CSV table of C-alpha atoms in Angstrom, one decimal:
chain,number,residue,atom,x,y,z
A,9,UNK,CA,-48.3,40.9,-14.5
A,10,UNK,CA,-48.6,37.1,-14.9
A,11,UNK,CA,-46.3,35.0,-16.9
A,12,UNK,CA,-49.5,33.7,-19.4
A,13,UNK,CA,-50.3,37.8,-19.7
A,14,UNK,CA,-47.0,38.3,-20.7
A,15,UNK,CA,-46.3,35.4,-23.3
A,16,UNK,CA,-49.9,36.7,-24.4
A,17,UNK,CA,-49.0,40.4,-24.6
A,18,UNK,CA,-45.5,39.3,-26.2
A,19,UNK,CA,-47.1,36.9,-29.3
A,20,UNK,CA,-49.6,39.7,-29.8
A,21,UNK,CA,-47.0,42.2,-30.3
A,22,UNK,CA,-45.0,39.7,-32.5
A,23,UNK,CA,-48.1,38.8,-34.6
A,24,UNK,CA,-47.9,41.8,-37.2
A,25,UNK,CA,-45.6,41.9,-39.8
A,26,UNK,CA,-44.8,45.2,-39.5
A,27,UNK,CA,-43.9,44.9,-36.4
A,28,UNK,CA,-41.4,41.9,-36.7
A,29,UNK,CA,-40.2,44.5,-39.9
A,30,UNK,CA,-39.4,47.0,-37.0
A,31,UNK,CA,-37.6,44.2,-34.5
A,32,UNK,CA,-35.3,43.2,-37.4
A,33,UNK,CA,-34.3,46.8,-37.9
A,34,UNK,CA,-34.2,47.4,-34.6
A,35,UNK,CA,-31.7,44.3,-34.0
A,36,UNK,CA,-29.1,45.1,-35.9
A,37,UNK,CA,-28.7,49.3,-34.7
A,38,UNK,CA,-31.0,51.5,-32.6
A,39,UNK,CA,-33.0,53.7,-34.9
A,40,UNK,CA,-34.9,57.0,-34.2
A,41,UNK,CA,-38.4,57.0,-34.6
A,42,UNK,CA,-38.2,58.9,-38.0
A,43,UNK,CA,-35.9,56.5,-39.2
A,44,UNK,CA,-38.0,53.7,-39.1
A,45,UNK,CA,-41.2,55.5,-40.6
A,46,UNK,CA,-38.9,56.3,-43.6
A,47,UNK,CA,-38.5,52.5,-44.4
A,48,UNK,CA,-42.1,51.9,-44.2
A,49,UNK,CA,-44.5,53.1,-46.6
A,50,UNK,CA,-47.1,53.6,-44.7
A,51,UNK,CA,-47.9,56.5,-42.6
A,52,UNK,CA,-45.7,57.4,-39.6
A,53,UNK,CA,-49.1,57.8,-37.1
A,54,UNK,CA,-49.6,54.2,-38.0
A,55,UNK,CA,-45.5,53.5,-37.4
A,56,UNK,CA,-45.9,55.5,-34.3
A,57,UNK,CA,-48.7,53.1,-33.1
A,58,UNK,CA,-46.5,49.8,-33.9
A,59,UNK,CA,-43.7,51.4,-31.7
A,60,UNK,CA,-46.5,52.2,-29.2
A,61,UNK,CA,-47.4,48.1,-29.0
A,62,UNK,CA,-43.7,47.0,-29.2
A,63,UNK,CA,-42.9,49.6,-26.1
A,64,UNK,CA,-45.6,48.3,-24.6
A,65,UNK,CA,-44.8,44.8,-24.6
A,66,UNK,CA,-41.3,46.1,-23.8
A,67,UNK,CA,-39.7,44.2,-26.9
A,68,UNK,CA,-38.2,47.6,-27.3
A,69,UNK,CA,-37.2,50.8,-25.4
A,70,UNK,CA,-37.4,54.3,-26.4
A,71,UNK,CA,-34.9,57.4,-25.4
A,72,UNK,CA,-35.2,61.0,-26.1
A,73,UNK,CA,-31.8,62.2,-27.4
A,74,UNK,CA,-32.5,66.1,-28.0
A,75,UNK,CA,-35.5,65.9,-30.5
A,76,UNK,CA,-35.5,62.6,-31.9
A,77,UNK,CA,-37.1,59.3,-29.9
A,78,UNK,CA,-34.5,57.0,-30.4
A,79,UNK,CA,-36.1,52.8,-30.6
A,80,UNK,CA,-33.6,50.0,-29.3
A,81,UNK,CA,-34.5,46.3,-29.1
A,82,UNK,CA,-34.9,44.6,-25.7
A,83,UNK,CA,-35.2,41.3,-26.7
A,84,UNK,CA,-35.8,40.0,-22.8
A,85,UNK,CA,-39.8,39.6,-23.4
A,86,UNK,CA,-38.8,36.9,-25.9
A,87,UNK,CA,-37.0,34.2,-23.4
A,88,UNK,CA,-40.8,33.1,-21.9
A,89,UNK,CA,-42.5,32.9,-25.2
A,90,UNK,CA,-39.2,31.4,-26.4
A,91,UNK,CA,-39.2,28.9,-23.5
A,92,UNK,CA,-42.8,28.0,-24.4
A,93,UNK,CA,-42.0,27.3,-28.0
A,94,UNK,CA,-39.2,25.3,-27.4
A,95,UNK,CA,-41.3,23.4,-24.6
A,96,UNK,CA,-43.9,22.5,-27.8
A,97,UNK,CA,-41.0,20.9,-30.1
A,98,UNK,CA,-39.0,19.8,-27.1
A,99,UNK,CA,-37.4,15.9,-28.4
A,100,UNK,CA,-35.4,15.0,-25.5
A,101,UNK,CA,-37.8,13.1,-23.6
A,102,UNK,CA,-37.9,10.7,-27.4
A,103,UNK,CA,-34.5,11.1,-27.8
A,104,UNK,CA,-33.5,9.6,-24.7
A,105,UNK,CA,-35.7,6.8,-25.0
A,106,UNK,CA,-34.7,5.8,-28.5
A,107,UNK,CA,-30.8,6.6,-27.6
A,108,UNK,CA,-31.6,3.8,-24.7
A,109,UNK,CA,-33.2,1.7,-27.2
A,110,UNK,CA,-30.2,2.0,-29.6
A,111,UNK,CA,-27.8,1.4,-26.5
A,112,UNK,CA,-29.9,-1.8,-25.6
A,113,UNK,CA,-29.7,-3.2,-29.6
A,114,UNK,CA,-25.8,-2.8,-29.8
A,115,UNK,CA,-25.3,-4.1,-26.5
A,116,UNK,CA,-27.6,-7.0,-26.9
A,117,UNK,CA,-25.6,-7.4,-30.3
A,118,UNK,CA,-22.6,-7.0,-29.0
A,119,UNK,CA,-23.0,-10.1,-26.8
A,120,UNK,CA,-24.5,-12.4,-29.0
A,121,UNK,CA,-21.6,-12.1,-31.1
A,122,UNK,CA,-19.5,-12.7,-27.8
A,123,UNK,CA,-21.2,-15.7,-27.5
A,124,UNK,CA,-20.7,-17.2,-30.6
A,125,UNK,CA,-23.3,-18.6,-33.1
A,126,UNK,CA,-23.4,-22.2,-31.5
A,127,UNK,CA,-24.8,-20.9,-28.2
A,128,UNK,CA,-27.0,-18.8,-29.9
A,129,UNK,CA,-28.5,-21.5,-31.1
A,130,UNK,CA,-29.3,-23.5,-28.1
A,131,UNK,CA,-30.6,-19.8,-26.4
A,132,UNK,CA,-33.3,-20.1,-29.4
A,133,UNK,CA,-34.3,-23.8,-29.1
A,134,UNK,CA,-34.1,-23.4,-25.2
């Protein structure tokens, strides 16, 4: 599996609602299957199906404890879509360039006052 299939296969799973409903849930406690349905109101087939997509993706693991399927959160799938985001609003390639600018203006301030205003003037009419 390739890392563009998986960011893929990870926004896709990320893209309902419902399914970012069930992540949130999921994050604070596992839950068992029937659980989750219950907060939904729509039908647990379709719930079933969500869980289905968000195992699949492996946003979230599943365990059979006796009779109940119990849903965790694995929130690992996340870091490369995560890293991909965060290279789209990425600022500290403009940050160091205007913290360098801003170093360059003080410093360039700093000794023009050193200098005093008289030789400041002669710089200028140079």
């Amino acid at each position: 599996m390739g890392y563009a299939f998986e960011v893929d296969e990870v926004a896709t799973a990320i893209a309902d609602p419902v399914r970012r409903r069930i992540l949130t849930l999921l994050r604070a406690e596992p839950l068992p299957a029937g659980d989750i349905a219950r907060r939904f109101t729509i039908s647990r087939p379709a719930i079933s199906r969500h869980l289905r997509v968000l195992r699949e993706s492996g946003l979230v693991r599943d365990e059979l404890v006796g009779r109940q399927r119990i849903y965790r959160l694995d929130p690992g799938p996340l870091a490369p879509l995560v890293d991909w985001l965060a290279g789209l609003v990425a600022t500290d390639r403009w940050e160091r360039h205007l913290d360098a600018l801003e170093t360059e203006v003080y410093r360039t301030r700093r000794e023009r006052r050193s200098r005093g205003p008289a030789e400041h003037r002669r710089e200028q009419t140079a």
